[in-house]
PDB file of C-alpha atoms in Angstrom:
ATOM      1  CA  UNK A 635      -1.436  35.563  28.901  1.00 52.00           C
ATOM      2  CA  UNK A 636      -3.965  33.439  30.451  1.00 57.00           C
ATOM      3  CA  UNK A 637      -6.928  32.419  28.755  1.00 59.00           C
ATOM      4  CA  UNK A 638     -10.007  31.438  30.873  1.00 63.00           C
ATOM      5  CA  UNK A 639     -10.471  28.188  29.635  1.00 76.00           C
ATOM      6  CA  UNK A 640      -6.736  27.120  28.479  1.00 85.00           C
ATOM      7  CA  UNK A 641      -6.696  24.692  31.371  1.00 88.00           C
ATOM      8  CA  UNK A 642      -9.726  22.658  30.374  1.00 87.00           C
ATOM      9  CA  UNK A 643      -8.175  22.700  26.439  1.00 91.00           C
ATOM     10  CA  UNK A 644      -5.014  21.121  27.896  1.00 92.00           C
ATOM     11  CA  UNK A 645      -6.940  18.741  30.207  1.00 90.00           C
ATOM     12  CA  UNK A 646      -9.263  17.594  27.505  1.00 91.00           C
ATOM     13  CA  UNK A 647      -6.688  17.202  25.124  1.00 93.00           C
ATOM     14  CA  UNK A 648      -4.595  15.131  27.100  1.00 92.00           C
ATOM     15  CA  UNK A 649      -6.926  13.408  28.358  1.00 91.00           C
ATOM     16  CA  UNK A 650      -8.047  11.958  25.466  1.00 92.00           C
ATOM     17  CA  UNK A 651      -4.759  11.529  23.741  1.00 94.00           C
ATOM     18  CA  UNK A 652      -3.340  10.210  26.763  1.00 93.00           C
ATOM     19  CA  UNK A 653      -5.931   7.210  26.500  1.00 92.00           C
ATOM     20  CA  UNK A 654      -4.219   5.868  23.290  1.00 94.00           C
ATOM     21  CA  UNK A 655      -1.469   3.486  23.663  1.00 95.00           C
ATOM     22  CA  UNK A 656       0.505   1.590  20.921  1.00 96.00           C
ATOM     23  CA  UNK A 657      -0.333  -2.404  21.263  1.00 96.00           C
ATOM     24  CA  UNK A 658       2.758  -4.557  21.426  1.00 97.00           C
ATOM     25  CA  UNK A 659       1.467  -6.132  18.324  1.00 97.00           C
ATOM     26  CA  UNK A 660       1.393  -2.916  16.406  1.00 97.00           C
ATOM     27  CA  UNK A 661       5.030  -2.260  17.648  1.00 97.00           C
ATOM     28  CA  UNK A 662       6.196  -5.277  16.450  1.00 96.00           C
ATOM     29  CA  UNK A 663       4.480  -5.307  13.265  1.00 96.00           C
ATOM     30  CA  UNK A 664       6.494  -1.713  12.737  1.00 97.00           C
ATOM     31  CA  UNK A 665       9.750  -3.499  13.883  1.00 96.00           C
ATOM     32  CA  UNK A 666       9.138  -6.441  11.168  1.00 95.00           C
ATOM     33  CA  UNK A 667       8.413  -4.071   8.525  1.00 96.00           C
ATOM     34  CA  UNK A 668      11.314  -1.349   8.972  1.00 96.00           C
ATOM     35  CA  UNK A 669      13.389  -4.768   8.906  1.00 94.00           C
ATOM     36  CA  UNK A 670      11.662  -5.835   5.868  1.00 93.00           C
ATOM     37  CA  UNK A 671      12.485  -2.541   4.612  1.00 92.00           C
ATOM     38  CA  UNK A 672      16.202  -3.024   5.226  1.00 91.00           C
ATOM     39  CA  UNK A 673      15.519   0.264   7.892  1.00 88.00           C
ATOM     40  CA  UNK A 674      17.435  -1.357  10.636  1.00 82.00           C
ATOM     41  CA  UNK A 675      20.928  -2.235   9.593  1.00 65.00           C
ATOM     42  CA  UNK A 676      22.889  -0.813  12.080  1.00 53.00           C
ATOM     43  CA  UNK A 677      21.129  -2.602  14.959  1.00 51.00           C
ATOM     44  CA  UNK A 678      19.048  -5.503  13.228  1.00 52.00           C
ATOM     45  CA  UNK A 679      20.071  -8.030  15.554  1.00 58.00           C
ATOM     46  CA  UNK A 680      18.130  -6.275  18.386  1.00 57.00           C
ATOM     47  CA  UNK A 681      15.116  -5.722  16.690  1.00 61.00           C
ATOM     48  CA  UNK A 682      15.305  -9.303  14.657  1.00 61.00           C
ATOM     49  CA  UNK A 683      15.435 -10.820  18.847  1.00 65.00           C
ATOM     50  CA  UNK A 684      12.094  -8.826  19.066  1.00 66.00           C
ATOM     51  CA  UNK A 685      10.249  -9.602  15.902  1.00 64.00           C
ATOM     52  CA  UNK A 686      11.474 -13.267  16.046  1.00 64.00           C
ATOM     53  CA  UNK A 687      10.182 -13.511  20.030  1.00 62.00           C
ATOM     54  CA  UNK A 688       6.770 -13.042  18.638  1.00 58.00           C
ATOM     55  CA  UNK A 689       6.668 -15.471  15.691  1.00 54.00           C
TER      56      UNK A 689
ATOM     57  CA  UNK B 805      28.241  23.482  17.087  1.00 53.00           C
ATOM     58  CA  UNK B 806      27.701  19.214  18.431  1.00 55.00           C
ATOM     59  CA  UNK B 807      24.232  17.502  18.204  1.00 62.00           C
ATOM     60  CA  UNK B 808      22.731  18.402  21.538  1.00 86.00           C
ATOM     61  CA  UNK B 809      19.954  15.455  20.950  1.00 93.00           C
ATOM     62  CA  UNK B 810      20.632  11.998  19.326  1.00 92.00           C
ATOM     63  CA  UNK B 811      18.138   9.580  17.969  1.00 92.00           C
ATOM     64  CA  UNK B 812      17.926   6.429  19.793  1.00 93.00           C
ATOM     65  CA  UNK B 813      18.539   3.005  17.895  1.00 92.00           C
ATOM     66  CA  UNK B 814      15.766   1.559  16.166  1.00 92.00           C
ATOM     67  CA  UNK B 815      13.803  -0.390  18.666  1.00 93.00           C
ATOM     68  CA  UNK B 816      14.118   1.950  21.605  1.00 94.00           C
ATOM     69  CA  UNK B 817      12.964   4.549  19.181  1.00 96.00           C
ATOM     70  CA  UNK B 818      10.003   3.041  18.010  1.00 96.00           C
ATOM     71  CA  UNK B 819       9.034   1.796  21.937  1.00 96.00           C
ATOM     72  CA  UNK B 820      10.053   5.140  23.333  1.00 97.00           C
ATOM     73  CA  UNK B 821       7.710   7.488  21.152  1.00 97.00           C
ATOM     74  CA  UNK B 822       4.926   4.709  20.074  1.00 97.00           C
ATOM     75  CA  UNK B 823       2.572   6.175  22.521  1.00 97.00           C
ATOM     76  CA  UNK B 824       3.263   9.903  20.822  1.00 95.00           C
ATOM     77  CA  UNK B 825       3.547   8.708  16.865  1.00 97.00           C
ATOM     78  CA  UNK B 826      -0.101   6.992  17.663  1.00 97.00           C
ATOM     79  CA  UNK B 827      -1.611   9.679  19.678  1.00 96.00           C
ATOM     80  CA  UNK B 828      -0.635  12.270  16.913  1.00 95.00           C
ATOM     81  CA  UNK B 829      -1.805   9.952  13.814  1.00 96.00           C
ATOM     82  CA  UNK B 830      -5.073   9.122  15.875  1.00 94.00           C
ATOM     83  CA  UNK B 831      -5.404  12.961  16.801  1.00 94.00           C
ATOM     84  CA  UNK B 832      -5.365  13.807  12.757  1.00 93.00           C
ATOM     85  CA  UNK B 833      -7.237  10.881  11.201  1.00 92.00           C
ATOM     86  CA  UNK B 834      -9.566   9.382  13.849  1.00 86.00           C
ATOM     87  CA  UNK B 835      -9.890   6.155  12.483  1.00 86.00           C
ATOM     88  CA  UNK B 836      -8.139   3.319  14.009  1.00 87.00           C
ATOM     89  CA  UNK B 837      -6.615   1.504  11.142  1.00 91.00           C
ATOM     90  CA  UNK B 838      -5.596   5.034   9.041  1.00 92.00           C
ATOM     91  CA  UNK B 839      -3.702   5.959  12.267  1.00 95.00           C
ATOM     92  CA  UNK B 840      -2.182   2.653  12.672  1.00 96.00           C
ATOM     93  CA  UNK B 841      -1.145   2.467   9.516  1.00 96.00           C
ATOM     94  CA  UNK B 842       0.193   6.248   9.104  1.00 96.00           C
ATOM     95  CA  UNK B 843       1.986   5.169  12.358  1.00 97.00           C
ATOM     96  CA  UNK B 844       3.987   2.755  10.931  1.00 97.00           C
ATOM     97  CA  UNK B 845       4.834   4.983   7.637  1.00 97.00           C
ATOM     98  CA  UNK B 846       6.080   7.467  10.265  1.00 98.00           C
ATOM     99  CA  UNK B 847       8.713   5.383  11.431  1.00 97.00           C
ATOM    100  CA  UNK B 848       9.651   4.697   7.933  1.00 97.00           C
ATOM    101  CA  UNK B 849       9.703   8.167   7.114  1.00 97.00           C
ATOM    102  CA  UNK B 850      12.028   8.731  10.414  1.00 97.00           C
ATOM    103  CA  UNK B 851      14.635   6.299   9.717  1.00 96.00           C
ATOM    104  CA  UNK B 852      14.729   7.254   6.264  1.00 95.00           C
ATOM    105  CA  UNK B 853      15.379  10.390   7.120  1.00 94.00           C
ATOM    106  CA  UNK B 854      17.176   9.362  10.142  1.00 93.00           C
ATOM    107  CA  UNK B 855      20.735  11.034   8.883  1.00 92.00           C
ATOM    108  CA  UNK B 856      19.099  14.635   8.354  1.00 93.00           C
ATOM    109  CA  UNK B 857      18.263  14.674  12.112  1.00 93.00           C
ATOM    110  CA  UNK B 858      19.983  17.935  13.242  1.00 90.00           C
ATOM    111  CA  UNK B 859      20.084  17.314  16.783  1.00 90.00           C
ATOM    112  CA  UNK B 860      19.217  20.823  17.895  1.00 88.00           C
ATOM    113  CA  UNK B 861      15.666  20.000  19.169  1.00 87.00           C
ATOM    114  CA  UNK B 862      14.304  17.011  20.993  1.00 89.00           C
ATOM    115  CA  UNK B 863      13.600  14.057  19.017  1.00 93.00           C
ATOM    116  CA  UNK B 864      10.173  14.011  20.572  1.00 91.00           C
ATOM    117  CA  UNK B 865       9.495  17.180  18.476  1.00 89.00           C
ATOM    118  CA  UNK B 866      11.367  16.068  15.167  1.00 92.00           C
ATOM    119  CA  UNK B 867       9.176  12.594  14.977  1.00 94.00           C
ATOM    120  CA  UNK B 868       5.735  14.914  16.047  1.00 91.00           C
ATOM    121  CA  UNK B 869       6.831  17.359  12.866  1.00 91.00           C
ATOM    122  CA  UNK B 870       7.203  13.706  10.719  1.00 95.00           C
ATOM    123  CA  UNK B 871       3.792  12.548  11.992  1.00 95.00           C
ATOM    124  CA  UNK B 872       1.907  15.813  11.280  1.00 92.00           C
ATOM    125  CA  UNK B 873       3.567  15.781   7.813  1.00 93.00           C
ATOM    126  CA  UNK B 874       2.420  12.312   7.412  1.00 95.00           C
ATOM    127  CA  UNK B 875      -1.009  12.495   8.453  1.00 94.00           C
ATOM    128  CA  UNK B 876      -1.113  15.850   5.998  1.00 90.00           C
ATOM    129  CA  UNK B 877      -0.607  13.414   2.979  1.00 92.00           C
ATOM    130  CA  UNK B 878      -3.084  10.706   4.198  1.00 92.00           C
ATOM    131  CA  UNK B 879      -5.562  13.794   4.654  1.00 88.00           C
ATOM    132  CA  UNK B 880      -4.930  15.030   0.924  1.00 85.00           C
ATOM    133  CA  UNK B 881      -5.281  11.494  -0.114  1.00 79.00           C
ATOM    134  CA  UNK B 882      -9.054  10.608  -2.044  1.00 53.00           C
ATOM    135  CA  UNK B 883     -10.446   9.134   1.097  1.00 56.00           C
ATOM    136  CA  UNK B 884     -10.166  12.266   2.916  1.00 50.00           C
ATOM    137  CA  UNK B 885     -11.197  14.344  -0.440  1.00 56.00           C
ATOM    138  CA  UNK B 886     -14.374  12.398  -0.091  1.00 55.00           C
ATOM    139  CA  UNK B 887     -15.019  13.551   3.532  1.00 54.00           C
ATOM    140  CA  UNK B 888     -14.148  17.205   2.599  1.00 49.00           C
ATOM    141  CA  UNK B 889     -10.986  17.191   4.910  1.00 49.00           C
ATOM    142  CA  UNK B 890      -8.539  18.698   2.399  1.00 43.00           C
ATOM    143  CA  UNK B 891     -10.762  21.826   1.538  1.00 44.00           C
ATOM    144  CA  UNK B 892      -9.898  22.826   5.129  1.00 49.00           C
ATOM    145  CA  UNK B 893      -6.240  21.870   4.828  1.00 48.00           C
ATOM    146  CA  UNK B 894      -5.424  23.625   2.152  1.00 44.00           C
ATOM    147  CA  UNK B 895      -6.415  26.835   3.217  1.00 45.00           C
ATOM    148  CA  UNK B 896      -3.583  29.189   2.718  1.00 42.00           C
ATOM    149  CA  UNK B 897      -1.905  29.058   6.381  1.00 43.00           C
ATOM    150  CA  UNK B 898      -5.769  29.736   7.710  1.00 43.00           C
ATOM    151  CA  UNK B 899      -5.027  33.665   8.066  1.00 44.00           C
ATOM    152  CA  UNK B 900      -8.098  34.443   6.274  1.00 42.00           C
ATOM    153  CA  UNK B 901     -10.456  31.725   7.667  1.00 41.00           C
ATOM    154  CA  UNK B 902     -12.166  34.024  10.249  1.00 41.00           C
ATOM    155  CA  UNK B 903     -15.222  34.349   8.198  1.00 40.00           C
ATOM    156  CA  UNK B 904     -15.381  31.265   6.685  1.00 40.00           C
ATOM    157  CA  UNK B 905     -18.128  28.707   7.141  1.00 38.00           C
ATOM    158  CA  UNK B 906     -17.543  25.801   9.122  1.00 39.00           C
ATOM    159  CA  UNK B 907     -19.150  22.755   9.927  1.00 39.00           C
ATOM    160  CA  UNK B 908     -20.891  22.659  13.725  1.00 38.00           C
ATOM    161  CA  UNK B 909     -18.505  22.022  15.971  1.00 38.00           C
ATOM    162  CA  UNK B 910     -20.212  19.010  17.745  1.00 35.00           C
ATOM    163  CA  UNK B 911     -20.311  17.424  14.278  1.00 36.00           C
ATOM    164  CA  UNK B 912     -17.265  15.445  12.960  1.00 41.00           C
ATOM    165  CA  UNK B 913     -16.793  15.409   9.004  1.00 43.00           C
ATOM    166  CA  UNK B 914     -15.654  12.341   8.447  1.00 43.00           C
ATOM    167  CA  UNK B 915     -17.931  10.166  10.719  1.00 40.00           C
ATOM    168  CA  UNK B 916     -20.975   8.239  10.060  1.00 42.00           C
ATOM    169  CA  UNK B 917     -22.982   5.727  12.367  1.00 43.00           C
ATOM    170  CA  UNK B 918     -20.871   2.677  11.056  1.00 41.00           C
ATOM    171  CA  UNK B 919     -17.584   3.912  11.148  1.00 46.00           C
ATOM    172  CA  UNK B 920     -17.631   4.770  14.787  1.00 45.00           C
ATOM    173  CA  UNK B 921     -16.162   1.591  16.251  1.00 49.00           C
ATOM    174  CA  UNK B 922     -13.397   1.946  14.039  1.00 66.00           C
ATOM    175  CA  UNK B 923     -12.121   5.422  15.912  1.00 62.00           C
ATOM    176  CA  UNK B 924     -10.057   5.929  18.620  1.00 61.00           C
ATOM    177  CA  UNK B 925     -11.765   8.275  20.143  1.00 61.00           C
ATOM    178  CA  UNK B 926     -15.266   7.088  20.809  1.00 56.00           C
ATOM    179  CA  UNK B 927     -16.715  10.478  22.410  1.00 49.00           C
ATOM    180  CA  UNK B 928     -19.314  11.317  20.373  1.00 45.00           C
ATOM    181  CA  UNK B 929     -22.259  12.631  22.511  1.00 45.00           C
ATOM    182  CA  UNK B 930     -25.818  14.304  21.593  1.00 44.00           C
ATOM    183  CA  UNK B 931     -24.632  17.356  23.202  1.00 48.00           C
ATOM    184  CA  UNK B 932     -21.191  17.426  22.101  1.00 56.00           C
ATOM    185  CA  UNK B 933     -18.114  18.128  24.297  1.00 83.00           C
ATOM    186  CA  UNK B 934     -14.650  20.111  24.224  1.00 88.00           C
ATOM    187  CA  UNK B 935     -13.011  17.240  22.493  1.00 89.00           C
ATOM    188  CA  UNK B 936     -15.797  17.011  19.893  1.00 88.00           C
ATOM    189  CA  UNK B 937     -15.365  20.638  19.306  1.00 90.00           C
ATOM    190  CA  UNK B 938     -11.416  20.177  19.185  1.00 92.00           C
ATOM    191  CA  UNK B 939     -11.861  17.448  16.662  1.00 89.00           C
ATOM    192  CA  UNK B 940     -13.693  19.676  14.462  1.00 89.00           C
ATOM    193  CA  UNK B 941     -11.543  22.681  14.179  1.00 91.00           C
ATOM    194  CA  UNK B 942      -9.961  23.240  10.862  1.00 90.00           C
ATOM    195  CA  UNK B 943      -6.351  21.239  10.668  1.00 88.00           C
ATOM    196  CA  UNK B 944      -4.551  24.779  11.029  1.00 90.00           C
ATOM    197  CA  UNK B 945      -5.830  25.230  14.177  1.00 94.00           C
ATOM    198  CA  UNK B 946      -5.486  21.516  15.189  1.00 94.00           C
ATOM    199  CA  UNK B 947      -2.057  21.591  14.856  1.00 93.00           C
ATOM    200  CA  UNK B 948      -1.477  24.437  17.045  1.00 95.00           C
ATOM    201  CA  UNK B 949      -3.696  23.293  19.726  1.00 95.00           C
ATOM    202  CA  UNK B 950      -1.797  19.838  19.734  1.00 94.00           C
ATOM    203  CA  UNK B 951       1.720  21.544  19.471  1.00 93.00           C
ATOM    204  CA  UNK B 952       0.746  23.762  22.278  1.00 93.00           C
ATOM    205  CA  UNK B 953      -1.439  21.935  24.784  1.00 92.00           C
ATOM    206  CA  UNK B 954      -0.166  18.338  24.158  1.00 91.00           C
ATOM    207  CA  UNK B 955       3.671  18.339  23.220  1.00 88.00           C
ATOM    208  CA  UNK B 956       3.795  21.645  25.344  1.00 88.00           C
ATOM    209  CA  UNK B 957       5.894  23.716  22.825  1.00 89.00           C
ATOM    210  CA  UNK B 958       6.400  27.064  23.324  1.00 92.00           C
ATOM    211  CA  UNK B 959       5.581  29.431  20.087  1.00 94.00           C
ATOM    212  CA  UNK B 960       8.900  29.370  18.774  1.00 93.00           C
ATOM    213  CA  UNK B 961       8.814  25.801  18.618  1.00 90.00           C
ATOM    214  CA  UNK B 962       5.197  25.184  17.098  1.00 92.00           C
ATOM    215  CA  UNK B 963       6.070  28.156  14.543  1.00 93.00           C
ATOM    216  CA  UNK B 964       9.502  26.096  13.321  1.00 88.00           C
ATOM    217  CA  UNK B 965       7.072  22.884  13.133  1.00 87.00           C
ATOM    218  CA  UNK B 966       4.678  24.737  11.299  1.00 89.00           C
ATOM    219  CA  UNK B 967       6.950  26.891   9.265  1.00 89.00           C
ATOM    220  CA  UNK B 968       4.727  29.771  10.562  1.00 94.00           C
ATOM    221  CA  UNK B 969       6.140  33.103  12.211  1.00 96.00           C
ATOM    222  CA  UNK B 970       5.553  33.427  15.711  1.00 96.00           C
ATOM    223  CA  UNK B 971       2.901  36.095  15.280  1.00 97.00           C
ATOM    224  CA  UNK B 972       0.789  33.316  12.947  1.00 97.00           C
ATOM    225  CA  UNK B 973       1.157  31.054  15.713  1.00 96.00           C
ATOM    226  CA  UNK B 974      -0.171  33.780  18.333  1.00 95.00           C
ATOM    227  CA  UNK B 975      -2.768  34.605  15.929  1.00 96.00           C
ATOM    228  CA  UNK B 976      -4.164  30.843  15.410  1.00 96.00           C
ATOM    229  CA  UNK B 977      -3.956  30.098  18.724  1.00 94.00           C
ATOM    230  CA  UNK B 978      -6.261  33.054  19.776  1.00 93.00           C
ATOM    231  CA  UNK B 979      -8.570  31.801  16.895  1.00 94.00           C
ATOM    232  CA  UNK B 980      -9.051  28.394  18.015  1.00 94.00           C
ATOM    233  CA  UNK B 981      -9.605  29.194  21.582  1.00 92.00           C
ATOM    234  CA  UNK B 982     -12.209  31.419  20.266  1.00 90.00           C
ATOM    235  CA  UNK B 983     -13.777  28.798  18.435  1.00 90.00           C
ATOM    236  CA  UNK B 984     -13.514  26.964  21.173  1.00 90.00           C
ATOM    237  CA  UNK B 985     -14.610  29.391  23.770  1.00 86.00           C
ATOM    238  CA  UNK B 986     -18.015  30.355  21.478  1.00 85.00           C
ATOM    239  CA  UNK B 987     -18.481  26.508  21.498  1.00 82.00           C
ATOM    240  CA  UNK B 988     -18.186  26.505  25.604  1.00 76.00           C
ATOM    241  CA  UNK B 989     -20.435  29.478  26.019  1.00 74.00           C
ATOM    242  CA  UNK B 990     -23.209  27.685  23.787  1.00 76.00           C
ATOM    243  CA  UNK B 991     -23.054  24.620  25.774  1.00 73.00           C
ATOM    244  CA  UNK B 992     -23.022  26.985  29.047  1.00 69.00           C
ATOM    245  CA  UNK B 993     -25.904  29.200  28.355  1.00 72.00           C
ATOM    246  CA  UNK B 994     -27.685  25.772  27.401  1.00 69.00           C
ATOM    247  CA  UNK B 995     -27.159  24.861  30.836  1.00 65.00           C
ATOM    248  CA  UNK B 996     -27.352  28.348  32.741  1.00 66.00           C
ATOM    249  CA  UNK B 997     -23.687  28.469  33.765  1.00 64.00           C
ATOM    250  CA  UNK B 998     -21.427  31.524  33.347  1.00 61.00           C
ATOM    251  CA  UNK B 999     -19.811  32.102  29.822  1.00 59.00           C
ATOM    252  CA  UNK B1000     -16.063  32.534  29.228  1.00 58.00           C
ATOM    253  CA  UNK B1001     -14.806  36.306  28.427  1.00 56.00           C
ATOM    254  CA  UNK B1002     -12.113  36.290  26.275  1.00 54.00           C
ATOM    255  CA  UNK B1003      -9.939  38.552  26.664  1.00 48.00           C
ATOM    256  CA  UNK B1004      -6.704  39.609  23.882  1.00 42.00           C
TER     257      UNK B1004
END
């Protein structure tokens, strides 16, 4: 069943959440933490490369 | 039966789902610093649990479920207890909350004037809007709104993530829409516009 303002809810939620983007700094910090915690064993070279590019 | 979905390698995983995870953590936690801390914790948890991914749902759904659980843990912390959110979170699966007194939908409980700049969604305004009302919903209703309208899951998928029945999903969606419709009607009445009719 369609509710009269279901589209309003969908649009409001999407518009607000879609305005949030993870910054490159946050991504790199996260990759670095994952590396420090030993959670990137299988592809550590790939992650090391990204993290090292920044530092 | 083999795995239908597989998780990408670590960096691809983080980059591919970074926005989605941050959106979920900011949706539940609001504050930028908390949302970003939770963001990192989500990926730590995801990688620790990597071997448990059954491959029977898209990775995004699995990450969303973990992100939601991480946020719940944050909301259980002393920080949230001080702001009163956890009382709402711990209600028994939310089915008895119809008569519960809730705060005004245009007031977000954890917000004060000094903290506004640290929020991801700087939408506070004197009149309030639908987003403010969504943000002020009880967490059990925020869950279904997020999963249904942002993640675009069907009721069965929402039920799996929330570990409730599909009937409970329908019930929560109905109640959430009813609360939001009441808020919208109040706004429309104030503006002299037509009210929404909510049918079952």
